[in-house]
Coordinates of C-alpha atoms in Angstrom, one line a residue:
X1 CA 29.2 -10.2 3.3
X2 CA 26.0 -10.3 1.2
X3 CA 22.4 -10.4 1.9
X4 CA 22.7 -14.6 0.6
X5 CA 26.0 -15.2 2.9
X6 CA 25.2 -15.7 6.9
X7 CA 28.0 -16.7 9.0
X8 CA 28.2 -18.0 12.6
X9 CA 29.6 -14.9 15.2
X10 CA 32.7 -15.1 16.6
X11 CA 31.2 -17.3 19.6
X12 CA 29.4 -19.1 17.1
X13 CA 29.8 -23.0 15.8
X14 CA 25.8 -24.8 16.7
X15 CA 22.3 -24.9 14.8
X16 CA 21.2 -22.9 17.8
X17 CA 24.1 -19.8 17.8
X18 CA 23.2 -16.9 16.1
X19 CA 24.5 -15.9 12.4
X20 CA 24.6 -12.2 11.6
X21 CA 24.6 -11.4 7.7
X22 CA 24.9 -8.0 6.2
X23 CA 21.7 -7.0 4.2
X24 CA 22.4 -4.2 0.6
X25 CA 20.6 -0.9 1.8
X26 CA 20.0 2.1 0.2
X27 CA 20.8 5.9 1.3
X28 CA 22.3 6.4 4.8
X29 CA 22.1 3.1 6.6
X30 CA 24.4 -0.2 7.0
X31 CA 21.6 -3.5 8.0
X32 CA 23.1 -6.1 9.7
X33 CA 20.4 -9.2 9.8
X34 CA 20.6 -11.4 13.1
X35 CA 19.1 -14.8 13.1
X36 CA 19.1 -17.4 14.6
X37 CA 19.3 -17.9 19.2
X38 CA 21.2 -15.0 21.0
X39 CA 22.2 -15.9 24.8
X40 CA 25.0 -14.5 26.4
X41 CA 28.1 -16.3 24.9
X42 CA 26.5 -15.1 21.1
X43 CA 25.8 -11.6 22.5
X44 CA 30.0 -10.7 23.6
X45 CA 30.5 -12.4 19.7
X46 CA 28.0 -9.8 18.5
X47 CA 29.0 -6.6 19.9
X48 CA 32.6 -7.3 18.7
X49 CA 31.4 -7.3 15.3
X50 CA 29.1 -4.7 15.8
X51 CA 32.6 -2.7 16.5
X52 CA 33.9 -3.4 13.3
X53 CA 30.5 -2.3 11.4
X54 CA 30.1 0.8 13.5
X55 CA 33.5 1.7 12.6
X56 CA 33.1 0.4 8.7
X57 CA 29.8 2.4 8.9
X58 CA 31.1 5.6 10.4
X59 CA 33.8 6.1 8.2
X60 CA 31.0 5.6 5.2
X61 CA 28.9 8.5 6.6
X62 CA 26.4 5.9 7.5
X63 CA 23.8 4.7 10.5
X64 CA 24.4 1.1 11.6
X65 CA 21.0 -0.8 11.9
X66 CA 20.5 -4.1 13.8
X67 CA 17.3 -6.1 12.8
X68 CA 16.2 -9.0 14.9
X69 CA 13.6 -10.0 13.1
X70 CA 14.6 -13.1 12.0
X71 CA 16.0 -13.8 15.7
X72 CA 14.1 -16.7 17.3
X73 CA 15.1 -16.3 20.8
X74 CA 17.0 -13.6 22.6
X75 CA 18.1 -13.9 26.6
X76 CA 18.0 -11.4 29.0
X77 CA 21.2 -12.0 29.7
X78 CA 22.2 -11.2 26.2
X79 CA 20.3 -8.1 26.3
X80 CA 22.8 -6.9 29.8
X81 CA 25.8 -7.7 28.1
X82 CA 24.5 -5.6 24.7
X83 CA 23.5 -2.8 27.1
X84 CA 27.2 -2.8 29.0
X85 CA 29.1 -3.0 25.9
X86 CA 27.1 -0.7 24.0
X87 CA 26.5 2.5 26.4
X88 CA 29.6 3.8 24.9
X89 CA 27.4 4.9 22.1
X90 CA 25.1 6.8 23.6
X91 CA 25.7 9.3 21.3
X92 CA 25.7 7.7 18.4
X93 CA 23.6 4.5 19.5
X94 CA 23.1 1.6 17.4
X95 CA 19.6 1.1 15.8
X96 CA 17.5 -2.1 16.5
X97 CA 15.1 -3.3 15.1
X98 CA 12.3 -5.8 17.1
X99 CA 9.9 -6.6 15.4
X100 CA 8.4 -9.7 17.6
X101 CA 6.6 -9.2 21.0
X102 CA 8.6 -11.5 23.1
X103 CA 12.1 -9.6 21.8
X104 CA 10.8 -6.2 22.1
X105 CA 9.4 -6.9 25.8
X106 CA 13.2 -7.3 27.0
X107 CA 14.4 -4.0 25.6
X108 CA 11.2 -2.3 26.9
X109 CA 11.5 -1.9 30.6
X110 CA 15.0 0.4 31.0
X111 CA 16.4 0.4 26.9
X112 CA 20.0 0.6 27.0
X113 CA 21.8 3.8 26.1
X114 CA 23.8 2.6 23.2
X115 CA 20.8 1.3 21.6
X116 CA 17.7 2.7 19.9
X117 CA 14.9 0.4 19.2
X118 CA 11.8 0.3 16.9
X119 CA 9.1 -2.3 15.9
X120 CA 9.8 -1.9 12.3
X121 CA 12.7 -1.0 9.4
X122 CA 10.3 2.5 8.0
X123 CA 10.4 3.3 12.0
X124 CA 13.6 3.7 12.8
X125 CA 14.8 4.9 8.8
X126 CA 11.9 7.7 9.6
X127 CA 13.2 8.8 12.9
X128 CA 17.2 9.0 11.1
X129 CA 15.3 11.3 8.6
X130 CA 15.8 15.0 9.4
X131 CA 12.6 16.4 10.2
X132 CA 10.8 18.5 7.5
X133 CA 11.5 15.8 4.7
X134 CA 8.8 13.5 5.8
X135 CA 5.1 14.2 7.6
X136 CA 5.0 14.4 11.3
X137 CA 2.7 12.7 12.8
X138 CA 0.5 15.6 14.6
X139 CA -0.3 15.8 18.1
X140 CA -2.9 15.1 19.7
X141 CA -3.1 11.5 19.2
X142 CA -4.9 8.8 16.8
X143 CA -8.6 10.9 16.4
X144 CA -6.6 13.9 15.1
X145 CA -4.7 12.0 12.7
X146 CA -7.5 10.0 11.1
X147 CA -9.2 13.4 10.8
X148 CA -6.3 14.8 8.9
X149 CA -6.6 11.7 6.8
X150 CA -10.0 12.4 6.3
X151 CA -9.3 15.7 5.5
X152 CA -6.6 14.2 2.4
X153 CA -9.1 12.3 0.9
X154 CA -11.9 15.4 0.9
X155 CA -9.4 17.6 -0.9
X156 CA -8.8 14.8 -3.2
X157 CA -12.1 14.2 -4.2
X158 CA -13.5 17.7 -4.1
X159 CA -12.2 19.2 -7.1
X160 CA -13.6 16.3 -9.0
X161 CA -16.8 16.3 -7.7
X162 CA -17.0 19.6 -8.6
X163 CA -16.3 19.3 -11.9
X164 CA -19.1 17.2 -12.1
X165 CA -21.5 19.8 -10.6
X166 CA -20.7 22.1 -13.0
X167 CA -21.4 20.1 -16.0
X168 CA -24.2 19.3 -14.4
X169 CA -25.6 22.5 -13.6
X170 CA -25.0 23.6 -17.2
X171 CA -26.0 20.8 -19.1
X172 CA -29.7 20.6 -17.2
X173 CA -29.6 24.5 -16.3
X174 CA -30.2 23.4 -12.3
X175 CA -30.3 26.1 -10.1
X176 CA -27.7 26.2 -8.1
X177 CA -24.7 23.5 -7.7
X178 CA -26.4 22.2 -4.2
X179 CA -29.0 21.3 -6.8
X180 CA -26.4 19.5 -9.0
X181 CA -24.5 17.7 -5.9
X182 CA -28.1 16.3 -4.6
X183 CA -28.8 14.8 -8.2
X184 CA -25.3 13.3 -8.2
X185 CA -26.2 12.1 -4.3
X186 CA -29.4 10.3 -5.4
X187 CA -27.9 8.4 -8.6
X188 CA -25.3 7.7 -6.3
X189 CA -27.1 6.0 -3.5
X190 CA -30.0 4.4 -6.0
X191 CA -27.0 2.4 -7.6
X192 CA -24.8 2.0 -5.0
X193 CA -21.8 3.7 -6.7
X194 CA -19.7 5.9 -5.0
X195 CA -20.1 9.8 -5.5
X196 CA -16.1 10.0 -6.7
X197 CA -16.8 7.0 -9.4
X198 CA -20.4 8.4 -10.6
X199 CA -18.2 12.3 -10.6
X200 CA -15.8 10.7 -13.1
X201 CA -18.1 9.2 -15.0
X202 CA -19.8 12.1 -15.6
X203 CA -17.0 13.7 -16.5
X204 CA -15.2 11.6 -19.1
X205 CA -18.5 10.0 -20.8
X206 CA -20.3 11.1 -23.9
X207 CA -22.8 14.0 -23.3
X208 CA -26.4 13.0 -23.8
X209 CA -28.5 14.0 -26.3
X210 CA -30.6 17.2 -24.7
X211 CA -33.7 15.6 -26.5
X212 CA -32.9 12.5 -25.7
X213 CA -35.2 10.5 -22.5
X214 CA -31.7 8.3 -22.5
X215 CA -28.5 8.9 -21.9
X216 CA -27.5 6.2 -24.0
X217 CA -30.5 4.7 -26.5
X218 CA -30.9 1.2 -27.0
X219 CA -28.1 0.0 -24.2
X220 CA -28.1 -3.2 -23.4
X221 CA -27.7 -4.8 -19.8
X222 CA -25.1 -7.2 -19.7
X223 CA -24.9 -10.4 -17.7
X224 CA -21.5 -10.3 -15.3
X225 CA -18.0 -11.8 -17.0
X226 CA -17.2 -15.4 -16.2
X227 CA -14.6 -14.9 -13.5
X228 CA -12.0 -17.8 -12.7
X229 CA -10.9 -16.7 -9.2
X230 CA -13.2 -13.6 -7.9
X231 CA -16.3 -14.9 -8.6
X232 CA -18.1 -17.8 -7.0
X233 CA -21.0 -18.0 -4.6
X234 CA -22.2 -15.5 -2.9
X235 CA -20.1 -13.3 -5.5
X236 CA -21.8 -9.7 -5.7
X237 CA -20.6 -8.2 -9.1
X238 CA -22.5 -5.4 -9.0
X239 CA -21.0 -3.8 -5.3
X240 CA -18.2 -2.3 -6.1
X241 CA -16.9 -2.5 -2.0
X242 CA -17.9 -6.6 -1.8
X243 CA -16.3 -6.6 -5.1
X244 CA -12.6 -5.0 -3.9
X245 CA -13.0 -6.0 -0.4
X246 CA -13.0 -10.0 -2.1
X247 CA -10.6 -9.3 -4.4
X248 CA -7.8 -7.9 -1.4
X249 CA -8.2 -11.0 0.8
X250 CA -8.4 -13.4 -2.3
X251 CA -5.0 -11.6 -3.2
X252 CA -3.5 -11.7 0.5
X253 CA -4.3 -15.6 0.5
X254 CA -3.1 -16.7 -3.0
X255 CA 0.1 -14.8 -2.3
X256 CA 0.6 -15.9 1.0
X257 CA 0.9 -12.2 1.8
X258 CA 0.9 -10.2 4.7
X259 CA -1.1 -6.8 3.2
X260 CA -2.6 -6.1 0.1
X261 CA -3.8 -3.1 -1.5
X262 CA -5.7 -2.7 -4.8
X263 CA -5.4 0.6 -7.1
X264 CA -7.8 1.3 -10.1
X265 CA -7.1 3.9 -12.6
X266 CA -9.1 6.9 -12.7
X267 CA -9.7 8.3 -16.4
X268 CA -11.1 11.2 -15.2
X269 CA -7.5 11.9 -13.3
X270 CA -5.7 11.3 -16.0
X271 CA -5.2 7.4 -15.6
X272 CA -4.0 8.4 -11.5
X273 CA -4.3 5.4 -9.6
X274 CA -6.7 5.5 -6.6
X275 CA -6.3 3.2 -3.8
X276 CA -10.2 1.7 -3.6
X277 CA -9.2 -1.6 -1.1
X278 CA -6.7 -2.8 1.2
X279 CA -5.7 -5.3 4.2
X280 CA -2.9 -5.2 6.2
X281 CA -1.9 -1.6 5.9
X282 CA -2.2 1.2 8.6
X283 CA -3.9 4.4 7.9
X284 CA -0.8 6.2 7.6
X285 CA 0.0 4.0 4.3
X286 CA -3.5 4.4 3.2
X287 CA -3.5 8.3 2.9
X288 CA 0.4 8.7 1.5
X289 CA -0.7 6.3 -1.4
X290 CA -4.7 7.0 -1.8
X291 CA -3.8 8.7 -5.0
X292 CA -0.4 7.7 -7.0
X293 CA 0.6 9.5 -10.0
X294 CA 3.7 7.5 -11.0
X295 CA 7.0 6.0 -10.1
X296 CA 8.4 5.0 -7.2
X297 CA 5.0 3.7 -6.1
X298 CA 5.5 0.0 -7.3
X299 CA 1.7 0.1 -8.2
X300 CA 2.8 3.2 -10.9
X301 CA 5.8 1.3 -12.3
X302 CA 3.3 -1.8 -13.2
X303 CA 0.9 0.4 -14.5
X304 CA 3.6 1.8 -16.4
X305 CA 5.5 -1.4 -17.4
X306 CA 2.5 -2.9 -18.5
X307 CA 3.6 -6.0 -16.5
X308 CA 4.8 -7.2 -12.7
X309 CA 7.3 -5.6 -10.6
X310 CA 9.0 -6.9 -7.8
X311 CA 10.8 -5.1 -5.1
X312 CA 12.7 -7.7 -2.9
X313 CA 13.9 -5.5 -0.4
X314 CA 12.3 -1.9 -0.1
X315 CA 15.3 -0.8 2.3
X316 CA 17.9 -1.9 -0.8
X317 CA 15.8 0.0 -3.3
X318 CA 17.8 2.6 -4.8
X319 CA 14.1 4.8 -5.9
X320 CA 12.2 3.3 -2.8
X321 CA 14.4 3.4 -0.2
X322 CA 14.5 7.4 0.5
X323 CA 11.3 8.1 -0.9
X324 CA 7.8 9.0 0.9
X325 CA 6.2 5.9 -0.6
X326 CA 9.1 3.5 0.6
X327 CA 9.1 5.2 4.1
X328 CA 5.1 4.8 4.4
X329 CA 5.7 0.9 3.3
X330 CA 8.7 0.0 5.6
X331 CA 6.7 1.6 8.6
X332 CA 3.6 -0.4 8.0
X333 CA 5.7 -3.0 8.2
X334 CA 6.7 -4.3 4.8
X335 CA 9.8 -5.0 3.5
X336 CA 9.1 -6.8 0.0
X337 CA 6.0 -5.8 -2.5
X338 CA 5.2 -7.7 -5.4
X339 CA 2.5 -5.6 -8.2
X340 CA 0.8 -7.1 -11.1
X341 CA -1.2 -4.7 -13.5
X342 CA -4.9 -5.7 -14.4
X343 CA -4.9 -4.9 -18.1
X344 CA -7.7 -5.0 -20.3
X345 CA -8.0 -7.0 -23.7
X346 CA -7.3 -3.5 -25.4
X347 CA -4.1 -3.4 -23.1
X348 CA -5.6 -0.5 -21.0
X349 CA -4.7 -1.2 -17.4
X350 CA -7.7 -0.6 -15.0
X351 CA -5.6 -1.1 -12.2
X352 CA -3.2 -2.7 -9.8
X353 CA -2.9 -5.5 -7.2
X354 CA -0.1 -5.2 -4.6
X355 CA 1.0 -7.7 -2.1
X356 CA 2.8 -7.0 0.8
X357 CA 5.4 -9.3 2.5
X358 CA 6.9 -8.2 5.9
X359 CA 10.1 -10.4 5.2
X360 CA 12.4 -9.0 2.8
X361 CA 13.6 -11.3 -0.2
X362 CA 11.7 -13.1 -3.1
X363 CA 8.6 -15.4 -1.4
X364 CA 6.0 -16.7 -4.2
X365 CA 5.5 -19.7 -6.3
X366 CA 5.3 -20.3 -9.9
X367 CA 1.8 -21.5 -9.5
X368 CA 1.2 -18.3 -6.6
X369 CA 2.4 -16.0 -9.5
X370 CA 0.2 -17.1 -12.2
X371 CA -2.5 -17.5 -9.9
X372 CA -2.5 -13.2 -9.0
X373 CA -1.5 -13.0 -12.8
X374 CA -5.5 -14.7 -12.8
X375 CA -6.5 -12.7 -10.7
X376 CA -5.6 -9.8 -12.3
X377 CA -7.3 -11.0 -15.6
X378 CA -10.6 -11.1 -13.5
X379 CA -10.0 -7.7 -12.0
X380 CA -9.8 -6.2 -15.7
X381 CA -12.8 -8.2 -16.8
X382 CA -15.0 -6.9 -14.0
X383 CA -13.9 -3.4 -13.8
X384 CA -14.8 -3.5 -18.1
X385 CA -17.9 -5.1 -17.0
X386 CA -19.0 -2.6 -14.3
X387 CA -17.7 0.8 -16.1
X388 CA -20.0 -0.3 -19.3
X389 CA -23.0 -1.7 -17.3
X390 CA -23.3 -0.5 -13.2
X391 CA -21.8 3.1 -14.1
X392 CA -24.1 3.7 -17.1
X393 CA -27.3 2.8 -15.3
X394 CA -26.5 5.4 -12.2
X395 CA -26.0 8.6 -15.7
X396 CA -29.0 7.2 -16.7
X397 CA -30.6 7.8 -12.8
X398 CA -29.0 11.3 -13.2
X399 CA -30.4 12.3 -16.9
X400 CA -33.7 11.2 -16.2
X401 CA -34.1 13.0 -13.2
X402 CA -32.6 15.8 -14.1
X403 CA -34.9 18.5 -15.6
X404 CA -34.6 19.1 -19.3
X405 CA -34.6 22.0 -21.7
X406 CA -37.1 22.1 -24.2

């Protein structure tokens, strides 16, 4: 049966029975999609099907998944006759996935043998992964994992800051590279642009003439782009965070999404994607895909492409579905991801929007697609705007300041 075909189970035959369909997955595991109302009648129907696909999936070398996401209403009656048909397979217990509150409360209290549950799809397809092939998530609880993250993103950054330092403390002859790092600091904070952004601009833009007062004679300040969907009142174009943190939600709400995540390309990294913004996406998500060199990120394959890229079902993707990046997104919660590239009038793409959708299966509009195709458009005009005007005014902060040789 395909993902499009649901049928009734064998108790089935009313609007309010429950259908099970058979969802394409990827790698090691066999989804069967329940939807509908499970009581007890539906639940005997279910677990003799569920003996045919264990069996099926057995033979096939593969896990059998359950998800009742799309299940409105579940009995606790239903739930005893799952758990006394199904503690045969204790050893080899079928995996469910709950994603809603009121279904996951019924399995919580004593969870039956035969069954293994988890809030979400990357949950469950991360604990059937043998440990070594993905992180573990340390001990010691939440603070220690955030400052692991934090950790990520410091190594990530440091190398490039550093490079920046050093052509610092060449080009002005400073004394030391705490000197360099404090001049970097001050431009940094003056113009409100972030030490990693100001680092790569340094890097990757013309030197200045030594003799020079200016790092670039006879610039010109430009007004902000006319933006069709980002900007607006109270629009701040020269904040970079106000900037992103609009452009994420705008993108969540146009799309109807239920996360969002926006990646801008770093020349400096050799045109790595870095994630700058986000909504909807837990920490775990944030630090797997803070820096994205190329395919299977979706956000890479747009960049790559040159144009969208959808992904209706991350658990069916043959690349996703067994990588790190598809892992992080299924245990966030998402099951579908749509990515448009922001590309410049020169075709140069200066980043990436993705939106998130915790259903699998196609979701947007004509009118939602064009409108993040718009969006992107303003994305690209903005970053042009901000790399040409904010960015040059923070070297100029730093070549002024800085002291220089005779």
């Amino acid at each position: 049966m395909t993902q499009e075909q649901a049928a009734p189970l064998l108790g089935g035959g009313t609007t309010r029975d429950a259908a099970l369909s058979v969802r394409p997955a990827a790698g090691r595991v066999e989804i069967l999609c329940l939807s509908g109302v499970l009581d007890a009648d539906g639940a005997i129907a279910l677990t003799q099907d569920l003996a045919g696909h264990a069996e099926k999936a057995s033979r096939a070398g593969r896990r059998l998944v359950l998800d009742l996401t799309d299940l409105g209403l579940v009995s606790a009656a239903a739930v005893r006759v799952l758990d006394t048909r199904t503690r045969h397979l204790g050893k080899n217990p079928v995996v469910v996935i709950a994603t809603a509150p009121h279904v996951q409360a019924l399995f919580s209290p004593s969870p039956p043998p035969g069954l293994r549950v988890y809030p979400t799809l990357g949950a469950a397809l991360a604990a059937l992964t043998p440990t070594g092939s993905r992180m573990e998530v340390p001990i010691g609880g939440e603070d220690l994992q955030a400052e692991l993250f934090g950790l990520h993103a410091k190594i990530r950054t440091g190398p490039l800051i550093g490079t920046a330092q050093g052509v610092l403390l060449e080009r002005y002859a400073l004394a030391d590279a705490d000197a360099a790092f404090g001049l970097l600091k001050q431009a940094s904070q003056r113009h409100n642009v972030p030490m990693r952004v100001l680092a790569s601009a340094v890097v990757t833009a013309p030197p200045p003439s030594a003799s020079s007062p200016e790092w670039f004679p006879g610039r010109l300040r430009t007004p902000p782009p006319p933006l069709e969907l980002l900007g607006g009142p109270g629009f701040q174009a020269d904040d970079r965070k106000h900037v992103l943190r609009r452009l994420v939600y705008e993108a969540v709400t146009l799309a109807d999404a239920d996360g969002a995540e926006v990646h801008l390309s770093d020349r400096a990294l050799e045109n790595f994607l870095v994630l700058e913004a986000q909504a909807g996406l837990d920490a775990a998500y944030r630090d797997r895909l803070a820096l994205v060199s190329g395919p299977p990120a979706v956000c890479a394959q747009a960049r790559d492409l040159g144009e969208p890229v959808f992904v209706a079902d991350i658990a069916a993707d043959p690349d996703l579905a067994g990588a790190e990046e598809g892992l992080a997104a299924l245990a966030t919660g998402s099951r579908a991801l749509y990515a448009v590239p922001a590309l410049t009038e020169t075709g140069e793409c200066a980043g990436v929007i993705c939106v998130h959708r915790m259903r699998p299966g196609r979701w947007m509009t004509a009118a939602q697609h064009t409108a993040l195709a718009i969006l992107a458009d303003d994305l690209a005009a903005w970053r042009t705007w901000y790399r040409r005007t904010v960015v040059p005014e923070a070297l100029e902060y730093v070549h002024a300041h800085a002291p220089h040789r005779g």
